[in-house]
C-alpha positions as a Python dict, from the first residue, in 0.01 Angstrom:
ca = {
    (1, 'X'): (0, 0, 0),
    (2, 'X'): (189, 194, -277),
    (3, 'X'): (-85, 356, -475),
    (4, 'X'): (-64, 636, -732),
    (5, 'X'): (-126, 970, -571),
    (6, 'X'): (-427, 1048, -777),
    (7, 'X'): (-588, 706, -694),
    (8, 'X'): (-508, 754, -324),
    (9, 'X'): (-649, 1098, -325),
    (10, 'X'): (-976, 983, -501),
    (11, 'X'): (-1019, 702, -245),
    (12, 'X'): (-962, 937, 37),
    (13, 'X'): (-1252, 1166, -80),
    (14, 'X'): (-1511, 880, -82),
    (15, 'X'): (-1774, 964, 188),
    (16, 'X'): (-1973, 705, 384),
    (17, 'X'): (-2266, 766, 607),
    (18, 'X'): (-2481, 582, 864),
    (19, 'X'): (-2737, 319, 770),
    (20, 'X'): (-3022, 165, 958),
    (21, 'X'): (-3235, -119, 829),
    (22, 'X'): (-3535, -311, 961),
    (23, 'X'): (-3691, -636, 838),
    (24, 'X'): (-4049, -741, 890),
    (25, 'X'): (-4196, -1084, 859),
    (26, 'X'): (-4578, -1101, 802),
    (27, 'X'): (-4846, -1374, 812),
    (28, 'X'): (-5126, -1246, 575),
    (29, 'X'): (-5314, -1524, 411),
    (30, 'X'): (-5457, -1338, 115),
    (31, 'X'): (-5333, -1128, -179),
    (32, 'X'): (-5216, -768, -113),
    (33, 'X'): (-5198, -470, -354),
    (34, 'X'): (-4824, -461, -314),
    (35, 'X'): (-4751, -835, -406),
    (36, 'X'): (-4617, -750, -755),
    (37, 'X'): (-4418, -436, -633),
    (38, 'X'): (-4057, -475, -537),
    (39, 'X'): (-3945, -126, -431),
    (40, 'X'): (-4147, 165, -288),
    (41, 'X'): (-3995, 510, -238),
    (42, 'X'): (-4099, 681, 86),
    (43, 'X'): (-4025, 1059, 84),
    (44, 'X'): (-4059, 1248, 410),
    (45, 'X'): (-4068, 926, 609),
    (46, 'X'): (-3811, 775, 855),
    (47, 'X'): (-3682, 549, 573),
    (48, 'X'): (-3597, 627, 217),
    (49, 'X'): (-3716, 307, 50),
    (50, 'X'): (-3901, -16, 138),
    (51, 'X'): (-3836, -342, -50),
    (52, 'X'): (-4091, -615, -81),
    (53, 'X'): (-3864, -914, -67),
    (54, 'X'): (-4144, -1158, -119),
    (55, 'X'): (-4232, -1014, -460),
    (56, 'X'): (-3938, -1202, -612),
    (57, 'X'): (-4125, -1536, -558),
    (58, 'X'): (-4478, -1423, -628),
    (59, 'X'): (-4424, -1461, -1002),
    (60, 'X'): (-4338, -1827, -961),
    (61, 'X'): (-4656, -1905, -754),
    (62, 'X'): (-4958, -2056, -908),
    (63, 'X'): (-5145, -1991, -583),
    (64, 'X'): (-5044, -1704, -356),
    (65, 'X'): (-4892, -1846, -49),
    (66, 'X'): (-4939, -1696, 298),
    (67, 'X'): (-4683, -1452, 455),
    (68, 'X'): (-4453, -1195, 329),
    (69, 'X'): (-4128, -998, 390),
    (70, 'X'): (-4049, -633, 388),
    (71, 'X'): (-3730, -437, 461),
    (72, 'X'): (-3693, -60, 522),
    (73, 'X'): (-3362, 140, 478),
    (74, 'X'): (-3262, 466, 633),
    (75, 'X'): (-2933, 592, 494),
    (76, 'X'): (-2740, 916, 566),
    (77, 'X'): (-2929, 1175, 774),
    (78, 'X'): (-3228, 947, 813),
    (79, 'X'): (-3004, 674, 960),
    (80, 'X'): (-2816, 927, 1178),
    (81, 'X'): (-3144, 1025, 1337),
    (82, 'X'): (-3206, 668, 1447),
    (83, 'X'): (-2858, 557, 1549),
    (84, 'X'): (-2895, 639, 1921),
    (85, 'X'): (-3254, 504, 1955),
    (86, 'X'): (-3325, 154, 2096),
    (87, 'X'): (-3417, -136, 1867),
    (88, 'X'): (-3773, -119, 1991),
    (89, 'X'): (-3798, 256, 1902),
    (90, 'X'): (-3647, 197, 1555),
    (91, 'X'): (-3880, -86, 1482),
    (92, 'X'): (-4183, 107, 1589),
    (93, 'X'): (-4081, 416, 1397),
    (94, 'X'): (-4027, 218, 1072),
    (95, 'X'): (-4345, 9, 1133),
    (96, 'X'): (-4566, 319, 1182),
    (97, 'X'): (-4446, 482, 864),
    (98, 'X'): (-4464, 165, 666),
    (99, 'X'): (-4809, 102, 773),
    (100, 'X'): (-4917, 443, 668),
    (101, 'X'): (-4749, 391, 322),
    (102, 'X'): (-4898, 51, 265),
    (103, 'X'): (-5229, 58, 447),
    (104, 'X'): (-5455, -242, 440),
    (105, 'X'): (-5378, -341, 804),
    (106, 'X'): (-5008, -404, 735),
    (107, 'X'): (-4899, -359, 1090),
    (108, 'X'): (-5146, -609, 1221),
    (109, 'X'): (-4990, -881, 989),
    (110, 'X'): (-4644, -832, 1130),
    (111, 'X'): (-4530, -1130, 1338),
    (112, 'X'): (-4151, -1060, 1367),
    (113, 'X'): (-3922, -768, 1323),
    (114, 'X'): (-3544, -720, 1346),
    (115, 'X'): (-3331, -407, 1304),
    (116, 'X'): (-2963, -335, 1269),
    (117, 'X'): (-2749, -25, 1237),
    (118, 'X'): (-2401, 87, 1107),
    (119, 'X'): (-2245, 423, 1176),
    (120, 'X'): (-2037, 387, 856),
    (121, 'X'): (-2208, 175, 588),
    (122, 'X'): (-2351, 351, 284),
    (123, 'X'): (-2156, 564, 32),
    (124, 'X'): (-2325, 876, -91),
    (125, 'X'): (-2265, 1136, -345),
    (126, 'X'): (-2127, 1488, -298),
    (127, 'X'): (-2038, 1782, -518),
    (128, 'X'): (-1737, 1690, -733),
    (129, 'X'): (-1785, 1312, -688),
    (130, 'X'): (-1828, 1256, -1072),
    (131, 'X'): (-1478, 1386, -1132),
    (132, 'X'): (-1327, 1107, -933),
    (133, 'X'): (-1492, 824, -1133),
    (134, 'X'): (-1238, 782, -1414),
    (135, 'X'): (-948, 771, -1153),
    (136, 'X'): (-1136, 501, -944),
    (137, 'X'): (-1225, 287, -1244),
    (138, 'X'): (-865, 291, -1390),
    (139, 'X'): (-712, 129, -1083),
    (140, 'X'): (-348, -2, -1120),
    (141, 'X'): (-183, -291, -1285),
    (142, 'X'): (-192, -505, -963),
    (143, 'X'): (-463, -335, -757),
    (144, 'X'): (-821, -391, -863),
    (145, 'X'): (-1091, -190, -687),
    (146, 'X'): (-1436, -321, -603),
    (147, 'X'): (-1722, -196, -386),
    (148, 'X'): (-2047, -15, -369),
    (149, 'X'): (-1860, 327, -376),
    (150, 'X'): (-1785, 265, -744),
    (151, 'X'): (-2136, 312, -865),
    (152, 'X'): (-2477, 427, -772),
    (153, 'X'): (-2664, 95, -751),
    (154, 'X'): (-2512, -18, -414),
    (155, 'X'): (-2533, -399, -401),
    (156, 'X'): (-2533, -437, -781),
    (157, 'X'): (-2224, -208, -809),
    (158, 'X'): (-2062, -422, -551),
    (159, 'X'): (-2134, -742, -735),
    (160, 'X'): (-2034, -623, -1085),
    (161, 'X'): (-1726, -445, -970),
    (162, 'X'): (-1627, -741, -743),
    (163, 'X'): (-1670, -987, -1037),
    (164, 'X'): (-1469, -772, -1259),
    (165, 'X'): (-1191, -741, -1007),
    (166, 'X'): (-1182, -1115, -946),
    (167, 'X'): (-1162, -1181, -1325),
    (168, 'X'): (-874, -934, -1366),
    (169, 'X'): (-686, -1085, -1065),
    (170, 'X'): (-747, -1440, -1179),
    (171, 'X'): (-620, -1353, -1534),
    (172, 'X'): (-307, -1176, -1373),
    (173, 'X'): (-234, -1475, -1147),
    (174, 'X'): (-278, -1734, -1432),
    (175, 'X'): (-35, -1532, -1649),
    (176, 'X'): (227, -1525, -1377),
    (177, 'X'): (180, -1892, -1306),
    (178, 'X'): (229, -1987, -1665),
    (179, 'X'): (519, -1745, -1719),
    (180, 'X'): (851, -1907, -1624),
    (181, 'X'): (1116, -1696, -1431),
    (182, 'X'): (1269, -1442, -1666),
    (183, 'X'): (1624, -1543, -1609),
    (184, 'X'): (1879, -1545, -1885),
    (185, 'X'): (1890, -1923, -1893),
    (186, 'X'): (1499, -1946, -1930),
    (187, 'X'): (1498, -1700, -2216),
    (188, 'X'): (1778, -1896, -2405),
    (189, 'X'): (1584, -2227, -2338),
    (190, 'X'): (1261, -2083, -2464),
    (191, 'X'): (1437, -1939, -2773),
    (192, 'X'): (1600, -2283, -2850),
    (193, 'X'): (1259, -2458, -2798),
    (194, 'X'): (1091, -2217, -3040),
    (195, 'X'): (1363, -2280, -3301),
    (196, 'X'): (1338, -2659, -3256),
    (197, 'X'): (954, -2644, -3287),
    (198, 'X'): (982, -2431, -3593),
    (199, 'X'): (1231, -2678, -3751),
    (200, 'X'): (993, -2967, -3666),
    (201, 'X'): (705, -2788, -3846),
    (202, 'X'): (928, -2705, -4141),
    (203, 'X'): (1052, -3070, -4179),
    (204, 'X'): (707, -3204, -4129),
    (205, 'X'): (611, -3568, -4080),
    (206, 'X'): (804, -3827, -4288),
    (207, 'X'): (486, -4033, -4305),
    (208, 'X'): (355, -3851, -4616),
    (209, 'X'): (673, -3913, -4804),
    (210, 'X'): (692, -4291, -4730),
    (211, 'X'): (319, -4358, -4770),
    (212, 'X'): (176, -4507, -5084),
    (213, 'X'): (-84, -4285, -5251),
    (214, 'X'): (-378, -4521, -5165),
    (215, 'X'): (-291, -4519, -4792),
    (216, 'X'): (-159, -4166, -4748),
    (217, 'X'): (-488, -4012, -4642),
    (218, 'X'): (-569, -4256, -4374),
    (219, 'X'): (-204, -4265, -4243),
    (220, 'X'): (-184, -3893, -4216),
    (221, 'X'): (-526, -3884, -4045),
    (222, 'X'): (-373, -4133, -3792),
    (223, 'X'): (-134, -3847, -3692),
    (224, 'X'): (-433, -3676, -3553),
    (225, 'X'): (-508, -3973, -3328),
    (226, 'X'): (-152, -3952, -3200),
    (227, 'X'): (-184, -3586, -3140),
    (228, 'X'): (-506, -3579, -2937),
    (229, 'X'): (-439, -3907, -2772),
    (230, 'X'): (-104, -3786, -2679),
    (231, 'X'): (-232, -3466, -2534),
    (232, 'X'): (-480, -3657, -2322),
    (233, 'X'): (-222, -3895, -2194),
    (234, 'X'): (24, -3615, -2119),
    (235, 'X'): (-253, -3422, -1932),
    (236, 'X'): (-335, -3735, -1726),
    (237, 'X'): (23, -3809, -1644),
    (238, 'X'): (89, -3443, -1553),
    (239, 'X'): (-223, -3431, -1330),
    (240, 'X'): (-123, -3754, -1150),
    (241, 'X'): (237, -3640, -1097),
    (242, 'X'): (113, -3300, -967),
    (243, 'X'): (-160, -3435, -741),
    (244, 'X'): (6, -3753, -593),
    (245, 'X'): (385, -3674, -582),
    (246, 'X'): (601, -3405, -434),
    (247, 'X'): (776, -3339, -764),
    (248, 'X'): (813, -2968, -857),
    (249, 'X'): (647, -2832, -1151),
    (250, 'X'): (999, -2771, -1313),
    (251, 'X'): (1054, -3144, -1315),
    (252, 'X'): (700, -3232, -1424),
    (253, 'X'): (745, -2994, -1719),
    (254, 'X'): (1087, -3133, -1791),
    (255, 'X'): (964, -3489, -1816),
    (256, 'X'): (887, -3421, -2181),
    (257, 'X'): (1263, -3422, -2227),
    (258, 'X'): (1253, -3796, -2201),
    (259, 'X'): (1033, -3835, -2496),
    (260, 'X'): (1236, -3576, -2690),
    (261, 'X'): (1552, -3770, -2642),
    (262, 'X'): (1396, -4094, -2731),
    (263, 'X'): (1263, -3937, -3046),
    (264, 'X'): (1607, -3794, -3128),
    (265, 'X'): (1774, -4124, -3089),
    (266, 'X'): (1511, -4299, -3294),
    (267, 'X'): (1567, -4047, -3576),
    (268, 'X'): (1939, -4092, -3595),
    (269, 'X'): (1905, -4375, -3839),
    (270, 'X'): (1600, -4245, -4034),
    (271, 'X'): (1650, -4273, -4410),
    (272, 'X'): (1599, -3974, -4650),
    (273, 'X'): (1266, -3954, -4828),
    (274, 'X'): (1274, -4151, -5155),
    (275, 'X'): (1026, -3905, -5309),
    (276, 'X'): (1252, -3609, -5236),
    (277, 'X'): (1561, -3793, -5363),
    (278, 'X'): (1376, -3882, -5684),
    (279, 'X'): (1254, -3522, -5728),
    (280, 'X'): (1614, -3384, -5709),
    (281, 'X'): (1751, -3642, -5946),
    (282, 'X'): (1908, -3886, -5710),
    (283, 'X'): (1718, -4178, -5859),
    (284, 'X'): (1941, -4471, -5762),
    (285, 'X'): (1931, -4379, -5397),
    (286, 'X'): (1556, -4332, -5419),
    (287, 'X'): (1507, -4673, -5577),
    (288, 'X'): (1726, -4844, -5306),
    (289, 'X'): (1537, -4686, -5013),
    (290, 'X'): (1204, -4754, -5178),
    (291, 'X'): (1282, -5117, -5223),
    (292, 'X'): (1397, -5137, -4861),
    (293, 'X'): (1130, -4934, -4674),
    (294, 'X'): (816, -4895, -4892),
    (295, 'X'): (559, -5148, -5029),
    (296, 'X'): (619, -5281, -5378),
    (297, 'X'): (349, -5078, -5543),
    (298, 'X'): (495, -4755, -5398),
    (299, 'X'): (803, -4756, -5632),
    (300, 'X'): (595, -4691, -5929),
    (301, 'X'): (432, -4403, -5740),
    (302, 'X'): (773, -4259, -5655),
    (303, 'X'): (897, -4286, -6010),
    (304, 'X'): (611, -4060, -6126),
    (305, 'X'): (751, -3778, -5917),
    (306, 'X'): (864, -3485, -6147),
    (307, 'X'): (1235, -3419, -6140),
    (308, 'X'): (1253, -3055, -6079),
    (309, 'X'): (1369, -2820, -5797),
    (310, 'X'): (1109, -2655, -5581),
    (311, 'X'): (1118, -2295, -5464),
    (312, 'X'): (916, -2068, -5234),
    (313, 'X'): (790, -1872, -5531),
    (314, 'X'): (621, -2182, -5679),
    (315, 'X'): (364, -2161, -5397),
    (316, 'X'): (228, -1854, -5563),
    (317, 'X'): (270, -1957, -5930),
    (318, 'X'): (-21, -1975, -6158),
    (319, 'X'): (-21, -2353, -6120),
    (320, 'X'): (-32, -2376, -5738),
    (321, 'X'): (-153, -2049, -5582),
    (322, 'X'): (-500, -2177, -5543),
    (323, 'X'): (-382, -2480, -5360),
    (324, 'X'): (-159, -2263, -5140),
    (325, 'X'): (-452, -2025, -5061),
    (326, 'X'): (-682, -2316, -4984),
    (327, 'X'): (-445, -2499, -4747),
    (328, 'X'): (-344, -2180, -4568),
    (329, 'X'): (-703, -2054, -4535),
    (330, 'X'): (-833, -2398, -4432),
    (331, 'X'): (-562, -2430, -4161),
    (332, 'X'): (-631, -2072, -4039),
    (333, 'X'): (-1006, -2132, -4012),
    (334, 'X'): (-962, -2464, -3843),
    (335, 'X'): (-705, -2379, -3579),
    (336, 'X'): (-799, -2016, -3483),
    (337, 'X'): (-1138, -2082, -3337),
    (338, 'X'): (-1014, -2394, -3159),
    (339, 'X'): (-769, -2190, -2951),
    (340, 'X'): (-1017, -1895, -2912),
    (341, 'X'): (-1289, -2105, -2772),
    (342, 'X'): (-1054, -2300, -2552),
    (343, 'X'): (-1009, -1978, -2355),
    (344, 'X'): (-1369, -2018, -2225),
    (345, 'X'): (-1367, -2390, -2162),
    (346, 'X'): (-1252, -2384, -1812),
    (347, 'X'): (-1520, -2128, -1716),
    (348, 'X'): (-1798, -2336, -1867),
    (349, 'X'): (-1665, -2658, -1697),
    (350, 'X'): (-1636, -2478, -1368),
    (351, 'X'): (-2011, -2453, -1351),
    (352, 'X'): (-2016, -2828, -1335),
    (353, 'X'): (-1728, -2871, -1094),
    (354, 'X'): (-1505, -2994, -1375),
    (355, 'X'): (-1273, -2691, -1420),
    (356, 'X'): (-897, -2732, -1387),
    (357, 'X'): (-922, -3100, -1297),
    (358, 'X'): (-888, -3456, -1441),
    (359, 'X'): (-1246, -3479, -1563),
    (360, 'X'): (-1236, -3148, -1755),
    (361, 'X'): (-891, -3192, -1912),
    (362, 'X'): (-933, -3557, -2010),
    (363, 'X'): (-1308, -3524, -2085),
    (364, 'X'): (-1273, -3255, -2356),
    (365, 'X'): (-971, -3435, -2505),
    (366, 'X'): (-1168, -3757, -2516),
    (367, 'X'): (-1450, -3583, -2710),
    (368, 'X'): (-1200, -3443, -2948),
    (369, 'X'): (-1014, -3780, -2983),
    (370, 'X'): (-1357, -3944, -3075),
    (371, 'X'): (-1391, -3688, -3351),
    (372, 'X'): (-1047, -3769, -3488),
    (373, 'X'): (-1117, -4147, -3473),
    (374, 'X'): (-1446, -4112, -3660),
    (375, 'X'): (-1268, -3898, -3928),
    (376, 'X'): (-995, -4164, -3950),
    (377, 'X'): (-1247, -4440, -4013),
    (378, 'X'): (-1451, -4250, -4267),
    (379, 'X'): (-1183, -4058, -4459),
    (380, 'X'): (-1162, -4318, -4746),
    (381, 'X'): (-1540, -4382, -4745),
    (382, 'X'): (-1695, -4041, -4705),
    (383, 'X'): (-1413, -3843, -4884),
    (384, 'X'): (-1227, -3528, -4777),
    (385, 'X'): (-1480, -3271, -4878),
    (386, 'X'): (-1772, -3427, -4692),
    (387, 'X'): (-1558, -3445, -4379),
    (388, 'X'): (-1442, -3084, -4417),
    (389, 'X'): (-1716, -2854, -4552),
    (390, 'X'): (-2040, -2962, -4342),
    (391, 'X'): (-1860, -2986, -4011),
    (392, 'X'): (-1700, -2641, -4058),
    (393, 'X'): (-2037, -2499, -4130),
    (394, 'X'): (-2186, -2670, -3824),
    (395, 'X'): (-1903, -2529, -3602),
    (396, 'X'): (-1965, -2179, -3741),
    (397, 'X'): (-2331, -2210, -3640),
    (398, 'X'): (-2224, -2336, -3294),
    (399, 'X'): (-1981, -2045, -3261),
    (400, 'X'): (-2251, -1796, -3366),
    (401, 'X'): (-2493, -1934, -3105),
    (402, 'X'): (-2230, -1909, -2828),
    (403, 'X'): (-2142, -1560, -2935),
    (404, 'X'): (-2481, -1415, -2992),
    (405, 'X'): (-2689, -1586, -2716),
    (406, 'X'): (-2520, -1419, -2419),
    (407, 'X'): (-2772, -1556, -2168),
    (408, 'X'): (-2775, -1916, -2282),
    (409, 'X'): (-2827, -2171, -1998),
    (410, 'X'): (-2511, -2335, -1879),
    (411, 'X'): (-2623, -2684, -2001),
    (412, 'X'): (-2677, -2546, -2355),
    (413, 'X'): (-2332, -2382, -2357),
    (414, 'X'): (-2172, -2708, -2237),
    (415, 'X'): (-2341, -2905, -2512),
    (416, 'X'): (-2233, -2651, -2775),
    (417, 'X'): (-1871, -2678, -2650),
    (418, 'X'): (-1874, -3051, -2678),
    (419, 'X'): (-2020, -3034, -3018),
    (420, 'X'): (-1753, -2790, -3136),
    (421, 'X'): (-1477, -2996, -2978),
    (422, 'X'): (-1593, -3307, -3156),
    (423, 'X'): (-1636, -3176, -3508),
    (424, 'X'): (-1348, -2922, -3492),
    (425, 'X'): (-1108, -3200, -3411),
    (426, 'X'): (-1247, -3397, -3698),
    (427, 'X'): (-1180, -3145, -3971),
    (428, 'X'): (-851, -3043, -3811),
    (429, 'X'): (-736, -3384, -3894),
    (430, 'X'): (-773, -3288, -4259),
    (431, 'X'): (-503, -3026, -4213),
    (432, 'X'): (-254, -3322, -4203),
    (433, 'X'): (-397, -3474, -4514),
    (434, 'X'): (-449, -3201, -4773),
    (435, 'X'): (-90, -3076, -4805),
    (436, 'X'): (29, -3432, -4874),
    (437, 'X'): (-223, -3491, -5145),
    (438, 'X'): (-283, -3163, -5339),
    (439, 'X'): (92, -3054, -5373),
    (440, 'X'): (395, -3219, -5532),
    (441, 'X'): (687, -3330, -5327),
    (442, 'X'): (919, -3042, -5425),
    (443, 'X'): (695, -2775, -5262),
    (444, 'X'): (474, -2985, -5023),
    (445, 'X'): (661, -2900, -4699),
    (446, 'X'): (703, -2530, -4806),
    (447, 'X'): (338, -2484, -4788),
    (448, 'X'): (214, -2733, -4528),
    (449, 'X'): (404, -2566, -4231),
    (450, 'X'): (401, -2190, -4271),
    (451, 'X'): (19, -2172, -4239),
    (452, 'X'): (62, -2369, -3907),
    (453, 'X'): (290, -2103, -3773),
    (454, 'X'): (67, -1827, -3888),
    (455, 'X'): (-248, -1984, -3754),
    (456, 'X'): (-66, -2043, -3430),
    (457, 'X'): (14, -1675, -3392),
    (458, 'X'): (-345, -1578, -3479),
    (459, 'X'): (-494, -1831, -3248),
    (460, 'X'): (-291, -1689, -2955),
    (461, 'X'): (-414, -1341, -3063),
    (462, 'X'): (-775, -1443, -3084),
    (463, 'X'): (-769, -1603, -2743),
    (464, 'X'): (-603, -1297, -2592),
    (465, 'X'): (-869, -1067, -2744),
    (466, 'X'): (-1149, -1276, -2582),
    (467, 'X'): (-1029, -1313, -2220),
    (468, 'X'): (-1358, -1329, -2035),
    (469, 'X'): (-1584, -1632, -1989),
    (470, 'X'): (-1947, -1641, -2102),
    (471, 'X'): (-2055, -1625, -1737),
    (472, 'X'): (-1895, -1276, -1715),
    (473, 'X'): (-1957, -946, -1885),
    (474, 'X'): (-1949, -953, -2255),
    (475, 'X'): (-1669, -801, -2465),
    (476, 'X'): (-1637, -767, -2829),
    (477, 'X'): (-1393, -1017, -2969),
}
């Protein structure tokens, strides 16, 4: 393997020594002085330490159960002295010393014993070992080290470094799976897709322009149902194609082209917005389109549009800067935590066997869709503020609990995720509604889409700053 010279040199200096271990099973029927003691150091004995394995369960017992279990460990020179001895000799040597350490007739209670030995097993320290640590922990971009030699806690060092290495490897593999081949064509396609998505955001939905005032809120909220419902259906179709067909991922990803083409053809005959036409002084065209495509009472609404030209600077004018700040801030606060917390969703679902599969992908989307539907049904009855402020405070509390309660039980974390998904989707629906209701036509689309682009960048940043799951080591986000 092609490793950096300093790392290869540090690994070459790691020293391992022999290790001999013996396990004892006992049958005592009454309490012993060592019942609550886990580890006992044994200087000047044939073993360095003895572990009372049964102590782990003693704290859960209402009545002390019969029997027990001990293990002795002889590393380095202690192990070397026992390597050539027979199993019976090793067992007797360890049992004699352990009986002298514990007393109370321990040897008489032993009913079974097993021993094993390894010529090269335990890492141990040596002069200059500390200087190697920074090099060993640094690793490389594609090689992640793990093992007991990286720390001084043996098994715990193996577990923690192994877990960290697995997380890093999984993150790297996921990144490479998601990244398309970096050919010139793929770069051009991605660039064109980005331009198209940006243009779509800038144009916005025609629904707000064609909707009468009294229906605009509910109709714009319905877009959220299409968004979350569409995501759920797309996930379902993609999952079925991936699991039950031999189609390549390129083709599965490309199936979205069919919808894009259909949408393009459907938009070819789409009329201009009557509101925009009226706002720029093309009143005759506006009236004709309003008569043809809009309800009768919508024409009066269109005729109340001010005839003036909008500009980007109007967003920050004395008249509208508060609306701009509100819409941008609201969008930012709604979208950013959604993408940040979605980073951990798969890790939480994994503890229930739902990660990366149909149940997890469709399940979370279904919960979010339910939140959008409830918002759609209540938006004209409860009002915008009621559906915006309390749910955001609730989600803030949920995020605070998830962030501060590092050792929360998995069921609690799962419930918190579901609560967040439900309410976050609900008030995210209002990001479709507010721009169309608090701003005039001439600047509505100038403010309703830039915040979405900014929040998208920040949400990507927030998720990349919080790459580990709650089940792993905590990192500041």
